[in-house]
Amino acid sequence: AGEGGSGGGVSAASVLTRAAIGLGLLGWGFSNSLYNVEGGHKAIVFNRLTGLGERVYDEGTHIMIPWFDRPIIYDCRTQPREIVSTTGSKDLQMVDVRLRVLFKPDPSRLARVYRTLGMDFDERVLPSIGNEVLKSVVAQFNASELLTRREQVSREVKQRLVARARDFNILVDDVSLTQIRFGREYSAAVEAKQVAQQEAERAKFIVQKALQDKKSTIVR
């Protein structure tokens, strides 16, 4: 009877152990069968058997097959990036241009973005095409025109950058020129010209004042 009781205790412990292991595996399977997509983000799924899927998953909780599926989540909110380029104007003046770009990946083409560029798509593409566009646009204007026609320059840069980024499935929402700075020689020449103009205006004023004083003396 004693042996039977001992055997029954071992059997019960074994059942409890198996049940605990089973519940643990079930819990692990359940927790690894769900993934969350936060607000402003979207996901695509890579499956070990079928490869990268084209379907885009919106924000919320989604089901996946543990080990077989791996969600790839992109931040699809508009993000800022600054691009700095040193290039030459039409009259061969060196210009430092600073550009601020607001961009995001095309939500409908995330699978293509991942295949061709990966997760760091902006780092791989934007500095390159930004420099390309700035060089081509700035080369069409003289140094002085870059200042007097700045709005037109900014508009042309935006149009070209939007079109160029679309080739890589990147959407550009806004582009702004935040700085146009020239080399030391040109800046010194501009400053010298401004000083000369001020001196000329001052000399003109002195001459006019002297003539007025002379007229006043004659009238008296």
Tab-separated table of C-alpha atoms in Angstrom:
chain	number	residue	atom	x	y	z
A	1	ALA	CA	0.000	0.000	0.000
A	2	GLY	CA	2.912	2.282	0.899
A	3	GLU	CA	4.569	1.677	-2.442
A	4	GLY	CA	1.316	2.387	-4.265
A	5	GLY	CA	0.938	5.684	-2.421
A	6	SER	CA	4.501	6.666	-3.274
A	7	GLY	CA	3.949	5.762	-6.919
A	8	GLY	CA	0.773	7.783	-6.974
A	9	GLY	CA	2.631	10.835	-5.611
A	10	VAL	CA	5.355	10.567	-8.276
A	11	SER	CA	2.733	10.180	-10.961
A	12	ALA	CA	0.845	13.258	-9.757
A	13	ALA	CA	4.084	15.294	-9.649
A	14	SER	CA	4.934	14.167	-13.172
A	15	VAL	CA	1.519	15.202	-14.428
A	16	LEU	CA	1.846	18.611	-12.772
A	17	THR	CA	5.317	19.106	-14.268
A	18	ARG	CA	4.088	18.225	-17.732
A	19	ALA	CA	1.099	20.496	-17.310
A	20	ALA	CA	3.346	23.368	-16.215
A	21	ILE	CA	5.655	22.802	-19.188
A	22	GLY	CA	2.662	22.615	-21.504
A	23	LEU	CA	1.182	25.842	-20.140
A	24	GLY	CA	4.573	27.519	-20.406
A	25	LEU	CA	4.955	26.506	-24.034
A	26	LEU	CA	1.391	27.579	-24.735
A	27	GLY	CA	2.030	30.958	-23.135
A	28	TRP	CA	5.280	31.398	-25.062
A	29	GLY	CA	3.553	30.472	-28.299
A	30	PHE	CA	0.708	32.907	-27.663
A	31	SER	CA	2.950	35.818	-26.694
A	32	ASN	CA	5.146	35.222	-29.738
A	33	SER	CA	2.155	34.987	-32.055
A	34	LEU	CA	1.311	38.676	-31.657
A	35	TYR	CA	3.092	41.887	-32.581
A	36	ASN	CA	2.105	45.543	-32.243
A	37	VAL	CA	2.360	48.315	-34.797
A	38	GLU	CA	2.434	51.686	-33.043
A	39	GLY	CA	0.648	54.797	-34.275
A	40	GLY	CA	2.307	56.388	-37.297
A	41	HIS	CA	4.087	53.115	-38.150
A	42	LYS	CA	3.383	50.366	-40.689
A	43	ALA	CA	4.682	46.823	-41.039
A	44	ILE	CA	5.498	44.188	-43.616
A	45	VAL	CA	6.237	40.538	-42.791
A	46	PHE	CA	9.097	38.295	-43.829
A	47	ASN	CA	8.244	34.571	-43.867
A	48	ARG	CA	11.028	31.946	-43.821
A	49	LEU	CA	9.209	29.854	-46.427
A	50	THR	CA	7.608	32.383	-48.769
A	51	GLY	CA	9.925	35.370	-48.333
A	52	LEU	CA	8.969	39.017	-48.016
A	53	GLY	CA	5.265	39.730	-48.342
A	54	GLU	CA	3.799	42.747	-50.154
A	55	ARG	CA	0.939	43.314	-47.728
A	56	VAL	CA	1.239	46.401	-45.510
A	57	TYR	CA	-0.128	46.164	-41.964
A	58	ASP	CA	-1.541	49.276	-40.296
A	59	GLU	CA	-1.238	50.222	-36.635
A	60	GLY	CA	-2.686	47.772	-34.141
A	61	THR	CA	-2.082	44.198	-32.930
A	62	HIS	CA	-1.512	41.486	-35.528
A	63	ILE	CA	-1.030	37.704	-35.549
A	64	MET	CA	2.094	35.970	-36.830
A	65	ILE	CA	3.499	32.434	-36.859
A	66	PRO	CA	6.348	32.141	-34.320
A	67	TRP	CA	9.792	31.499	-35.838
A	68	PHE	CA	8.398	31.498	-39.388
A	69	ASP	CA	7.237	35.137	-39.475
A	70	ARG	CA	9.295	38.251	-38.684
A	71	PRO	CA	7.584	41.655	-38.761
A	72	ILE	CA	9.524	44.594	-40.220
A	73	ILE	CA	8.175	47.878	-38.888
A	74	TYR	CA	8.745	51.285	-40.520
A	75	ASP	CA	8.171	54.720	-39.028
A	76	CYS	CA	5.932	56.387	-41.632
A	77	ARG	CA	5.653	59.741	-39.900
A	78	THR	CA	7.186	62.780	-41.584
A	79	GLN	CA	10.785	63.193	-40.418
A	80	PRO	CA	13.297	66.035	-40.880
A	81	ARG	CA	16.767	65.715	-42.330
A	82	GLU	CA	19.418	68.330	-43.039
A	83	ILE	CA	21.597	68.158	-46.136
A	84	VAL	CA	24.736	70.288	-46.538
A	85	SER	CA	26.450	70.728	-49.882
A	86	THR	CA	29.372	72.796	-51.187
A	87	THR	CA	29.009	73.532	-54.877
A	88	GLY	CA	29.745	76.139	-57.556
A	89	SER	CA	27.497	78.859	-58.973
A	90	LYS	CA	27.213	79.773	-62.659
A	91	ASP	CA	29.932	82.414	-62.239
A	92	LEU	CA	32.188	79.853	-60.481
A	93	GLN	CA	31.726	81.121	-56.922
A	94	MET	CA	31.854	78.462	-54.202
A	95	VAL	CA	28.622	78.255	-52.241
A	96	ASP	CA	27.733	76.397	-49.039
A	97	VAL	CA	24.047	75.437	-49.123
A	98	ARG	CA	22.084	73.988	-46.221
A	99	LEU	CA	18.827	72.211	-47.024
A	100	ARG	CA	16.071	70.981	-44.695
A	101	VAL	CA	13.970	68.104	-46.026
A	102	LEU	CA	10.777	66.605	-44.568
A	103	PHE	CA	10.336	63.043	-45.801
A	104	LYS	CA	8.843	59.601	-45.166
A	105	PRO	CA	8.867	56.220	-46.904
A	106	ASP	CA	6.017	55.553	-49.330
A	107	PRO	CA	3.661	53.448	-47.141
A	108	SER	CA	2.307	51.532	-50.131
A	109	ARG	CA	5.798	50.450	-51.269
A	110	LEU	CA	7.483	49.376	-48.050
A	111	ALA	CA	8.399	45.929	-49.406
A	112	ARG	CA	10.255	47.541	-52.304
A	113	VAL	CA	11.955	50.014	-49.967
A	114	TYR	CA	13.159	47.135	-47.781
A	115	ARG	CA	14.380	45.043	-50.712
A	116	THR	CA	16.370	47.832	-52.330
A	117	LEU	CA	17.464	50.036	-49.419
A	118	GLY	CA	16.750	48.341	-46.088
A	119	MET	CA	15.760	50.138	-42.900
A	120	ASP	CA	18.244	53.040	-43.224
A	121	PHE	CA	16.831	54.107	-46.604
A	122	ASP	CA	17.115	57.837	-45.824
A	123	GLU	CA	20.802	57.590	-44.911
A	124	ARG	CA	21.545	55.729	-48.132
A	125	VAL	CA	19.607	57.971	-50.497
A	126	LEU	CA	18.862	61.511	-49.287
A	127	PRO	CA	22.434	62.876	-48.903
A	128	SER	CA	23.325	61.598	-52.371
A	129	ILE	CA	20.305	62.866	-54.299
A	130	GLY	CA	20.251	66.071	-52.228
A	131	ASN	CA	23.800	66.914	-53.327
A	132	GLU	CA	22.986	65.912	-56.889
A	133	VAL	CA	19.964	68.232	-57.060
A	134	LEU	CA	21.678	71.162	-55.311
A	135	LYS	CA	24.670	71.044	-57.644
A	136	SER	CA	22.494	70.965	-60.771
A	137	VAL	CA	20.238	73.837	-59.632
A	138	VAL	CA	22.884	76.130	-58.121
A	139	ALA	CA	24.977	75.854	-61.303
A	140	GLN	CA	22.176	77.626	-63.220
A	141	PHE	CA	22.427	80.867	-61.196
A	142	ASN	CA	25.079	83.520	-60.614
A	143	ALA	CA	26.093	84.125	-57.016
A	144	SER	CA	24.068	87.332	-56.771
A	145	GLU	CA	21.012	85.620	-58.284
A	146	LEU	CA	21.108	82.941	-55.588
A	147	LEU	CA	20.267	85.738	-53.145
A	148	THR	CA	17.920	87.899	-55.202
A	149	ARG	CA	16.045	84.896	-56.676
A	150	ARG	CA	16.222	82.672	-53.617
A	151	GLU	CA	12.520	81.755	-53.760
A	152	GLN	CA	12.871	80.510	-57.344
A	153	VAL	CA	16.007	78.537	-56.421
A	154	SER	CA	14.181	76.927	-53.499
A	155	ARG	CA	11.193	76.063	-55.702
A	156	GLU	CA	13.362	74.386	-58.355
A	157	VAL	CA	15.293	72.410	-55.734
A	158	LYS	CA	12.022	71.187	-54.234
A	159	GLN	CA	10.526	70.127	-57.583
A	160	ARG	CA	13.619	68.168	-58.579
A	161	LEU	CA	14.164	66.586	-55.174
A	162	VAL	CA	10.537	65.452	-54.905
A	163	ALA	CA	10.766	63.772	-58.324
A	164	ARG	CA	14.173	62.237	-57.628
A	165	ALA	CA	13.157	60.850	-54.231
A	166	ARG	CA	10.062	59.263	-55.758
A	167	ASP	CA	12.389	57.064	-57.852
A	168	PHE	CA	13.451	55.462	-54.553
A	169	ASN	CA	9.906	55.248	-53.114
A	170	ILE	CA	10.514	58.134	-50.716
A	171	LEU	CA	7.902	60.882	-50.340
A	172	VAL	CA	9.236	64.415	-49.773
A	173	ASP	CA	6.642	66.674	-48.125
A	174	ASP	CA	8.651	69.892	-47.927
A	175	VAL	CA	12.041	71.360	-48.808
A	176	SER	CA	13.515	74.652	-47.589
A	177	LEU	CA	16.840	76.400	-48.118
A	178	THR	CA	17.966	77.365	-44.629
A	179	GLN	CA	21.354	78.815	-45.574
A	180	ILE	CA	23.254	80.111	-48.596
A	181	ARG	CA	26.809	81.137	-47.716
A	182	PHE	CA	29.602	82.134	-50.078
A	183	GLY	CA	33.385	81.707	-49.881
A	184	ARG	CA	35.590	84.261	-48.132
A	185	GLU	CA	36.755	85.982	-51.310
A	186	TYR	CA	33.264	86.589	-52.626
A	187	SER	CA	31.948	87.656	-49.203
A	188	ALA	CA	34.866	90.112	-48.866
A	189	ALA	CA	34.175	91.497	-52.355
A	190	VAL	CA	30.480	91.976	-51.545
A	191	GLU	CA	31.356	93.691	-48.281
A	192	ALA	CA	33.868	95.970	-50.023
A	193	LYS	CA	31.234	96.868	-52.629
A	194	GLN	CA	28.721	97.714	-49.918
A	195	VAL	CA	31.270	99.902	-48.123
A	196	ALA	CA	32.090	101.671	-51.412
A	197	GLN	CA	28.390	102.302	-52.063
A	198	GLN	CA	27.949	103.705	-48.563
A	199	GLU	CA	30.978	105.977	-49.013
A	200	ALA	CA	29.634	107.140	-52.369
A	201	GLU	CA	26.241	107.929	-50.814
A	202	ARG	CA	27.961	109.793	-48.003
A	203	ALA	CA	30.085	111.830	-50.440
A	204	LYS	CA	26.962	112.642	-52.478
A	205	PHE	CA	25.201	113.813	-49.340
A	206	ILE	CA	28.142	116.043	-48.356
A	207	VAL	CA	28.240	117.643	-51.833
A	208	GLN	CA	24.465	118.276	-51.816
A	209	LYS	CA	24.665	119.769	-48.331
A	210	ALA	CA	27.536	122.020	-49.390
A	211	LEU	CA	25.536	123.239	-52.425
A	212	GLN	CA	22.504	123.958	-50.231
A	213	ASP	CA	24.664	125.877	-47.749
A	214	LYS	CA	26.161	127.915	-50.625
A	215	LYS	CA	22.668	128.759	-51.976
A	216	SER	CA	21.561	129.819	-48.509
A	217	THR	CA	24.586	132.140	-48.202
A	218	ILE	CA	23.850	133.752	-51.599
A	219	VAL	CA	20.189	134.336	-50.690
A	220	ARG	CA	21.226	136.122	-47.495
